[in-house]
Tab-separated table of C-alpha atoms in Angstrom:
chain	number	residue	atom	x	y	z
A	1	MET	CA	99.839	-140.446	-53.250
A	2	PHE	CA	97.782	-138.702	-55.995
A	3	SER	CA	95.491	-141.775	-56.238
A	4	ALA	CA	94.835	-141.787	-52.532
A	5	ALA	CA	91.040	-141.277	-51.805
A	6	ALA	CA	91.926	-138.234	-49.548
A	7	ALA	CA	93.904	-136.533	-52.276
A	8	PRO	CA	92.161	-133.200	-53.076
A	9	LEU	CA	90.709	-133.030	-56.526
A	10	ASP	CA	90.427	-130.255	-59.060
A	11	LYS	CA	86.655	-129.347	-59.211
A	12	LYS	CA	86.712	-129.008	-63.050
A	13	THR	CA	88.852	-131.848	-64.048
A	14	GLY	CA	88.377	-134.314	-61.255
A	15	LYS	CA	92.213	-134.957	-61.194
A	16	ALA	CA	94.366	-134.617	-58.049
A	17	LEU	CA	95.628	-131.229	-57.410
A	18	GLN	CA	99.324	-130.443	-57.656
A	19	LEU	CA	101.088	-130.684	-54.293
A	20	LYS	CA	101.646	-126.879	-54.170
A	21	GLU	CA	97.915	-126.554	-54.095
A	22	TRP	CA	97.361	-128.807	-51.143
A	23	GLY	CA	96.693	-127.527	-47.671
A	24	LEU	CA	97.945	-129.111	-44.439
A	25	ARG	CA	94.774	-130.975	-43.898
A	26	ASN	CA	95.239	-132.612	-47.237
A	27	TYR	CA	98.728	-133.644	-46.411
A	28	LEU	CA	97.694	-135.052	-43.100
A	29	ASP	CA	94.807	-136.987	-44.514
A	30	VAL	CA	96.773	-138.621	-47.382
A	31	ALA	CA	99.738	-139.389	-45.087
A	32	TYR	CA	97.479	-141.199	-42.690
A	33	GLU	CA	95.638	-142.926	-45.436
A	34	LEU	CA	98.789	-144.266	-46.836
A	35	GLY	CA	100.177	-145.404	-43.436
A	36	TRP	CA	102.939	-142.913	-43.274
A	37	ILE	CA	101.770	-141.354	-40.017
A	38	THR	CA	99.891	-142.754	-37.004
A	39	ARG	CA	96.437	-141.662	-35.963
A	40	THR	CA	97.978	-139.814	-32.944
A	41	THR	CA	100.297	-138.018	-35.292
A	42	LYS	CA	97.436	-136.962	-37.528
A	43	ASP	CA	95.483	-135.768	-34.514
A	44	VAL	CA	98.314	-133.738	-33.255
A	45	GLY	CA	98.798	-132.209	-36.686
A	46	GLU	CA	95.175	-131.269	-36.753
A	47	VAL	CA	95.376	-129.584	-33.450
A	48	MET	CA	98.424	-127.603	-34.522
A	49	ARG	CA	96.727	-126.700	-37.796
A	50	ASP	CA	93.701	-125.384	-35.801
A	51	TYR	CA	96.016	-123.434	-33.494
A	52	ARG	CA	97.908	-121.956	-36.427
A	53	ASN	CA	94.643	-120.916	-37.981
A	54	TYR	CA	93.373	-119.586	-34.651
A	55	ILE	CA	96.250	-117.336	-33.976
A	56	HIS	CA	95.949	-115.766	-37.424
A	57	PRO	CA	95.133	-111.994	-36.956
A	58	GLN	CA	91.879	-112.081	-38.778
A	59	LYS	CA	90.645	-114.974	-36.831
A	60	GLU	CA	91.598	-113.233	-33.558
A	61	LEU	CA	89.739	-110.241	-34.558
A	62	SER	CA	86.665	-112.028	-35.747
A	63	THR	CA	86.334	-114.020	-32.548
A	64	GLU	CA	87.262	-111.080	-30.301
A	65	LEU	CA	89.624	-113.363	-28.266
A	66	TYR	CA	92.876	-111.614	-27.926
A	67	TRP	CA	96.115	-113.507	-27.228
A	68	SER	CA	98.135	-111.535	-24.649
A	69	PRO	CA	101.796	-112.460	-24.041
A	70	GLY	CA	100.770	-114.137	-20.751
A	71	ARG	CA	98.134	-116.282	-22.448
A	72	ALA	CA	100.595	-117.203	-25.288
A	73	ASP	CA	103.301	-117.966	-22.738
A	74	ALA	CA	100.875	-120.330	-20.823
A	75	LEU	CA	100.488	-122.430	-23.938
A	76	GLY	CA	104.110	-122.866	-24.515
A	77	SER	CA	105.120	-123.721	-20.950
A	78	GLY	CA	104.734	-127.148	-19.610
């Protein structure tokens, strides 16, 4: 896992970062590279990661796109 090409590296040492320093993107990339998840699962994970980042309050303020309860409910229904 730490030797995977997608494993994030420490900029100073060039060694793989400890797991607690990885982000969701790193986990998805390594899991896909090692065959633990399918491309579809990786893609869904990336969409969910983007959504998680998008609904962050600072992101909402910086884009000036506000999530009303109705808009949020529309995403959850289906």
